Structure formats: structure tokens, C-alpha cells
PDB file of C-alpha atoms in Angstrom:
ATOM      1  CA  UNK A   1     -17.280  -1.202  -5.880  1.00  0.00           C
ATOM      2  CA  UNK A   2     -18.441   1.703  -3.755  1.00  0.00           C
ATOM      3  CA  UNK A   3     -16.649   4.882  -2.825  1.00  0.00           C
ATOM      4  CA  UNK A   4     -15.443   3.558   0.518  1.00  0.00           C
ATOM      5  CA  UNK A   5     -13.583   0.521  -0.774  1.00  0.00           C
ATOM      6  CA  UNK A   6      -9.953  -0.004   0.040  1.00  0.00           C
ATOM      7  CA  UNK A   7      -7.204  -2.566  -0.345  1.00  0.00           C
ATOM      8  CA  UNK A   8      -4.184  -3.905   1.489  1.00  0.00           C
ATOM      9  CA  UNK A   9      -1.433  -1.772  -0.082  1.00  0.00           C
ATOM     10  CA  UNK A  10       0.033  -4.145  -2.667  1.00  0.00           C
ATOM     11  CA  UNK A  11       1.471  -2.744  -5.877  1.00  0.00           C
ATOM     12  CA  UNK A  12       1.375  -5.433  -8.553  1.00  0.00           C
ATOM     13  CA  UNK A  13       3.201  -5.486 -11.857  1.00  0.00           C
ATOM     14  CA  UNK A  14       1.075  -5.489 -15.013  1.00  0.00           C
ATOM     15  CA  UNK A  15       0.278  -8.982 -16.298  1.00  0.00           C
ATOM     16  CA  UNK A  16       2.225  -8.159 -19.474  1.00  0.00           C
ATOM     17  CA  UNK A  17       5.445  -7.784 -17.424  1.00  0.00           C
ATOM     18  CA  UNK A  18       5.251 -11.171 -15.715  1.00  0.00           C
ATOM     19  CA  UNK A  19       5.462 -14.553 -17.374  1.00  0.00           C
ATOM     20  CA  UNK A  20       3.941 -17.501 -15.590  1.00  0.00           C
ATOM     21  CA  UNK A  21       1.140 -17.766 -13.074  1.00  0.00           C
ATOM     22  CA  UNK A  22       0.263 -14.953 -10.722  1.00  0.00           C
ATOM     23  CA  UNK A  23       1.298 -11.328 -10.500  1.00  0.00           C
ATOM     24  CA  UNK A  24       4.622 -10.036  -9.195  1.00  0.00           C
ATOM     25  CA  UNK A  25       4.644  -7.684  -6.177  1.00  0.00           C
ATOM     26  CA  UNK A  26       6.476  -4.543  -7.283  1.00  0.00           C
ATOM     27  CA  UNK A  27       5.918  -2.510  -4.128  1.00  0.00           C
ATOM     28  CA  UNK A  28       4.179  -2.099  -0.794  1.00  0.00           C
ATOM     29  CA  UNK A  29       2.466   1.135   0.186  1.00  0.00           C
ATOM     30  CA  UNK A  30       3.923   2.699   3.313  1.00  0.00           C
ATOM     31  CA  UNK A  31       1.780   2.099   6.397  1.00  0.00           C
ATOM     32  CA  UNK A  32      -0.483  -0.383   4.606  1.00  0.00           C
ATOM     33  CA  UNK A  33      -1.537  -3.768   5.993  1.00  0.00           C
ATOM     34  CA  UNK A  34       0.770  -5.451   3.450  1.00  0.00           C
ATOM     35  CA  UNK A  35       3.762  -3.437   4.645  1.00  0.00           C
ATOM     36  CA  UNK A  36       2.940  -3.754   8.347  1.00  0.00           C
ATOM     37  CA  UNK A  37       2.586  -7.543   8.280  1.00  0.00           C
ATOM     38  CA  UNK A  38       6.285  -7.869   7.416  1.00  0.00           C
ATOM     39  CA  UNK A  39       5.893 -11.111   5.448  1.00  0.00           C
ATOM     40  CA  UNK A  40       5.435  -9.826   1.890  1.00  0.00           C
ATOM     41  CA  UNK A  41       8.433  -8.604  -0.117  1.00  0.00           C
ATOM     42  CA  UNK A  42       8.949  -6.953  -3.454  1.00  0.00           C
ATOM     43  CA  UNK A  43       9.499  -9.753  -5.961  1.00  0.00           C
ATOM     44  CA  UNK A  44       7.067 -12.205  -4.348  1.00  0.00           C
ATOM     45  CA  UNK A  45       4.397 -13.593  -6.681  1.00  0.00           C
ATOM     46  CA  UNK A  46       0.726 -13.397  -5.719  1.00  0.00           C
ATOM     47  CA  UNK A  47      -0.783 -16.691  -6.913  1.00  0.00           C
ATOM     48  CA  UNK A  48      -4.237 -16.873  -5.230  1.00  0.00           C
ATOM     49  CA  UNK A  49      -6.734 -14.465  -3.677  1.00  0.00           C
ATOM     50  CA  UNK A  50      -9.389 -15.998  -1.421  1.00  0.00           C
ATOM     51  CA  UNK A  51      -8.553 -19.397  -2.928  1.00  0.00           C
ATOM     52  CA  UNK A  52      -8.990 -18.266  -6.544  1.00  0.00           C
ATOM     53  CA  UNK A  53      -6.043 -18.386  -8.976  1.00  0.00           C
ATOM     54  CA  UNK A  54      -4.704 -14.989  -9.958  1.00  0.00           C
ATOM     55  CA  UNK A  55      -4.146 -15.861 -13.638  1.00  0.00           C
ATOM     56  CA  UNK A  56      -5.985 -13.259 -15.705  1.00  0.00           C
ATOM     57  CA  UNK A  57      -7.526 -11.627 -12.644  1.00  0.00           C
ATOM     58  CA  UNK A  58      -8.252  -7.977 -12.067  1.00  0.00           C
ATOM     59  CA  UNK A  59      -6.456  -6.404  -9.087  1.00  0.00           C
ATOM     60  CA  UNK A  60      -9.873  -5.008  -8.143  1.00  0.00           C
ATOM     61  CA  UNK A  61     -10.570  -8.335  -6.368  1.00  0.00           C
ATOM     62  CA  UNK A  62      -8.206  -7.098  -3.666  1.00  0.00           C
ATOM     63  CA  UNK A  63     -10.550  -4.188  -2.944  1.00  0.00           C
ATOM     64  CA  UNK A  64     -13.375  -4.383  -0.434  1.00  0.00           C
ATOM     65  CA  UNK A  65     -14.960  -2.679   2.517  1.00  0.00           C
ATOM     66  CA  UNK A  66     -12.615  -1.458   5.282  1.00  0.00           C
ATOM     67  CA  UNK A  67     -12.231  -4.073   8.001  1.00  0.00           C
ATOM     68  CA  UNK A  68     -12.886  -7.083   5.766  1.00  0.00           C
ATOM     69  CA  UNK A  69     -10.274  -9.864   5.462  1.00  0.00           C
ATOM     70  CA  UNK A  70      -8.587 -11.084   2.298  1.00  0.00           C
ATOM     71  CA  UNK A  71      -6.611 -14.345   2.109  1.00  0.00           C
ATOM     72  CA  UNK A  72      -3.636 -14.297  -0.273  1.00  0.00           C
ATOM     73  CA  UNK A  73      -1.180 -17.001  -1.288  1.00  0.00           C
ATOM     74  CA  UNK A  74       2.295 -16.012  -2.455  1.00  0.00           C
ATOM     75  CA  UNK A  75       5.271 -17.758  -3.974  1.00  0.00           C
ATOM     76  CA  UNK A  76       8.840 -16.756  -3.075  1.00  0.00           C
ATOM     77  CA  UNK A  77      11.418 -18.734  -5.015  1.00  0.00           C
ATOM     78  CA  UNK A  78      10.002 -22.264  -4.500  1.00  0.00           C
ATOM     79  CA  UNK A  79       8.275 -21.625  -1.161  1.00  0.00           C
ATOM     80  CA  UNK A  80       4.551 -20.900  -1.002  1.00  0.00           C
ATOM     81  CA  UNK A  81       3.104 -18.985   1.953  1.00  0.00           C
ATOM     82  CA  UNK A  82      -0.262 -17.527   2.928  1.00  0.00           C
ATOM     83  CA  UNK A  83      -1.155 -14.184   4.438  1.00  0.00           C
ATOM     84  CA  UNK A  84      -4.543 -13.015   5.664  1.00  0.00           C
ATOM     85  CA  UNK A  85      -4.798  -9.223   5.835  1.00  0.00           C
ATOM     86  CA  UNK A  86      -7.591  -6.868   6.814  1.00  0.00           C
ATOM     87  CA  UNK A  87      -8.363  -4.134   4.301  1.00  0.00           C
ATOM     88  CA  UNK A  88      -7.897  -0.613   5.606  1.00  0.00           C
ATOM     89  CA  UNK A  89      -7.847   2.965   4.421  1.00  0.00           C
ATOM     90  CA  UNK A  90      -4.300   4.267   3.802  1.00  0.00           C
ATOM     91  CA  UNK A  91      -3.013   6.580   6.566  1.00  0.00           C
ATOM     92  CA  UNK A  92      -3.057   9.800   4.496  1.00  0.00           C
ATOM     93  CA  UNK A  93      -6.588   9.100   3.296  1.00  0.00           C
ATOM     94  CA  UNK A  94      -7.697   9.389   6.930  1.00  0.00           C
ATOM     95  CA  UNK A  95      -6.406  12.939   7.194  1.00  0.00           C
ATOM     96  CA  UNK A  96      -9.812  14.439   6.422  1.00  0.00           C
ATOM     97  CA  UNK A  97     -11.649  12.433   9.078  1.00  0.00           C
ATOM     98  CA  UNK A  98     -13.298  14.208  11.967  1.00  0.00           C
ATOM     99  CA  UNK A  99     -10.517  13.079  14.327  1.00  0.00           C
ATOM    100  CA  UNK A 100      -7.625  14.398  12.238  1.00  0.00           C
ATOM    101  CA  UNK A 101      -6.657  17.637  10.612  1.00  0.00           C
ATOM    102  CA  UNK A 102      -6.320  17.471   6.827  1.00  0.00           C
ATOM    103  CA  UNK A 103      -2.814  17.055   5.418  1.00  0.00           C
ATOM    104  CA  UNK A 104      -1.656  19.731   3.003  1.00  0.00           C
ATOM    105  CA  UNK A 105       1.372  21.503   1.647  1.00  0.00           C
ATOM    106  CA  UNK A 106       2.013  25.080   2.609  1.00  0.00           C
ATOM    107  CA  UNK A 107       4.446  27.761   1.542  1.00  0.00           C
ATOM    108  CA  UNK A 108       7.936  26.939   2.849  1.00  0.00           C
ATOM    109  CA  UNK A 109       9.617  29.196   5.381  1.00  0.00           C
ATOM    110  CA  UNK A 110      12.484  30.947   3.657  1.00  0.00           C
ATOM    111  CA  UNK A 111      14.829  33.635   4.757  1.00  0.00           C
ATOM    112  CA  UNK A 112      18.126  34.453   6.346  1.00  0.00           C
ATOM    113  CA  UNK A 113      17.985  31.941   9.188  1.00  0.00           C
ATOM    114  CA  UNK A 114      21.620  30.867   9.817  1.00  0.00           C
ATOM    115  CA  UNK A 115      20.460  27.326  10.623  1.00  0.00           C
ATOM    116  CA  UNK A 116      18.923  27.101   7.159  1.00  0.00           C
ATOM    117  CA  UNK A 117      21.873  28.711   5.427  1.00  0.00           C
ATOM    118  CA  UNK A 118      19.550  31.354   4.028  1.00  0.00           C
ATOM    119  CA  UNK A 119      17.517  28.724   2.154  1.00  0.00           C
ATOM    120  CA  UNK A 120      14.113  27.184   2.613  1.00  0.00           C
ATOM    121  CA  UNK A 121      13.086  24.516   5.067  1.00  0.00           C
ATOM    122  CA  UNK A 122      11.476  21.673   3.155  1.00  0.00           C
ATOM    123  CA  UNK A 123      10.040  20.228   6.375  1.00  0.00           C
ATOM    124  CA  UNK A 124       8.174  23.492   6.936  1.00  0.00           C
ATOM    125  CA  UNK A 125       6.077  22.764   3.839  1.00  0.00           C
ATOM    126  CA  UNK A 126       4.241  19.849   5.429  1.00  0.00           C
ATOM    127  CA  UNK A 127       1.397  20.363   7.826  1.00  0.00           C
ATOM    128  CA  UNK A 128      -1.161  18.029   9.312  1.00  0.00           C
ATOM    129  CA  UNK A 129       0.911  14.902   8.700  1.00  0.00           C
ATOM    130  CA  UNK A 130       1.189  12.534  11.640  1.00  0.00           C
TER     131      UNK A 130
END
């Protein structure tokens, strides 16, 4: 896989933590195609990718060039469903593009501001996040 490969934002449990066919979804990355589609939930089981069984597969098969589709079949309880997603770069990974300022952390604003109770503003530490 090249440097500009990406996925769909699925976090899968290790094969050792799941008995039976497929791999369990243990999370969805915020802003990812998997999260935005609204059909996939934590606890669903990924059973096929592009028609191929997931048993003993490497999650790297979910990676590909941005803009390319991937067909996935899931099992929730006893119901099987399919989702076709388009791979894309995660939102924060785009921060360095020519159209966006890079995201970074900066020194928080601290002081005797009565609104802050004399403490630091955590929100002031984030810059360039949209």
C-alpha cells in the first residue's frame, strides 16, 4: 500500500478477542465514512469485504486509494446487512492540505480572568481545528 491509502474508519477487535466468523466492530472513527453512514454500530460483526470472507483476513484489505468504494457485509444479532462506503482521508489528516491551516496545540491562556475563575481555558489550546 502506498502513502496515500486510507480506510473507512472502522476499528475492529483483534481476531483473538472474537470467536466465530468475522471481526467485531469495536469503534467508529469520528467523521469517518463508517460513522457518517449511520448504519454500522459498535458490536456489529464484519463478515465479508468485497465478497471475500473475513475469517483470518488482515484489516489492511479495508485500505485503498481515497475515493474508491469498498463493499462490506455485517451481521447484527441474526440480521445480515451490506454497506458500500467510499474510502476517505480522516478530517484531521486534511489539516495540512493547501486549503486548510494545520491543526496544532498551543499554550493555553491562563490568568486572572473572572470568567475562567483564574484558571486556564482548555479550548484556547486548540487552533486550526474546524
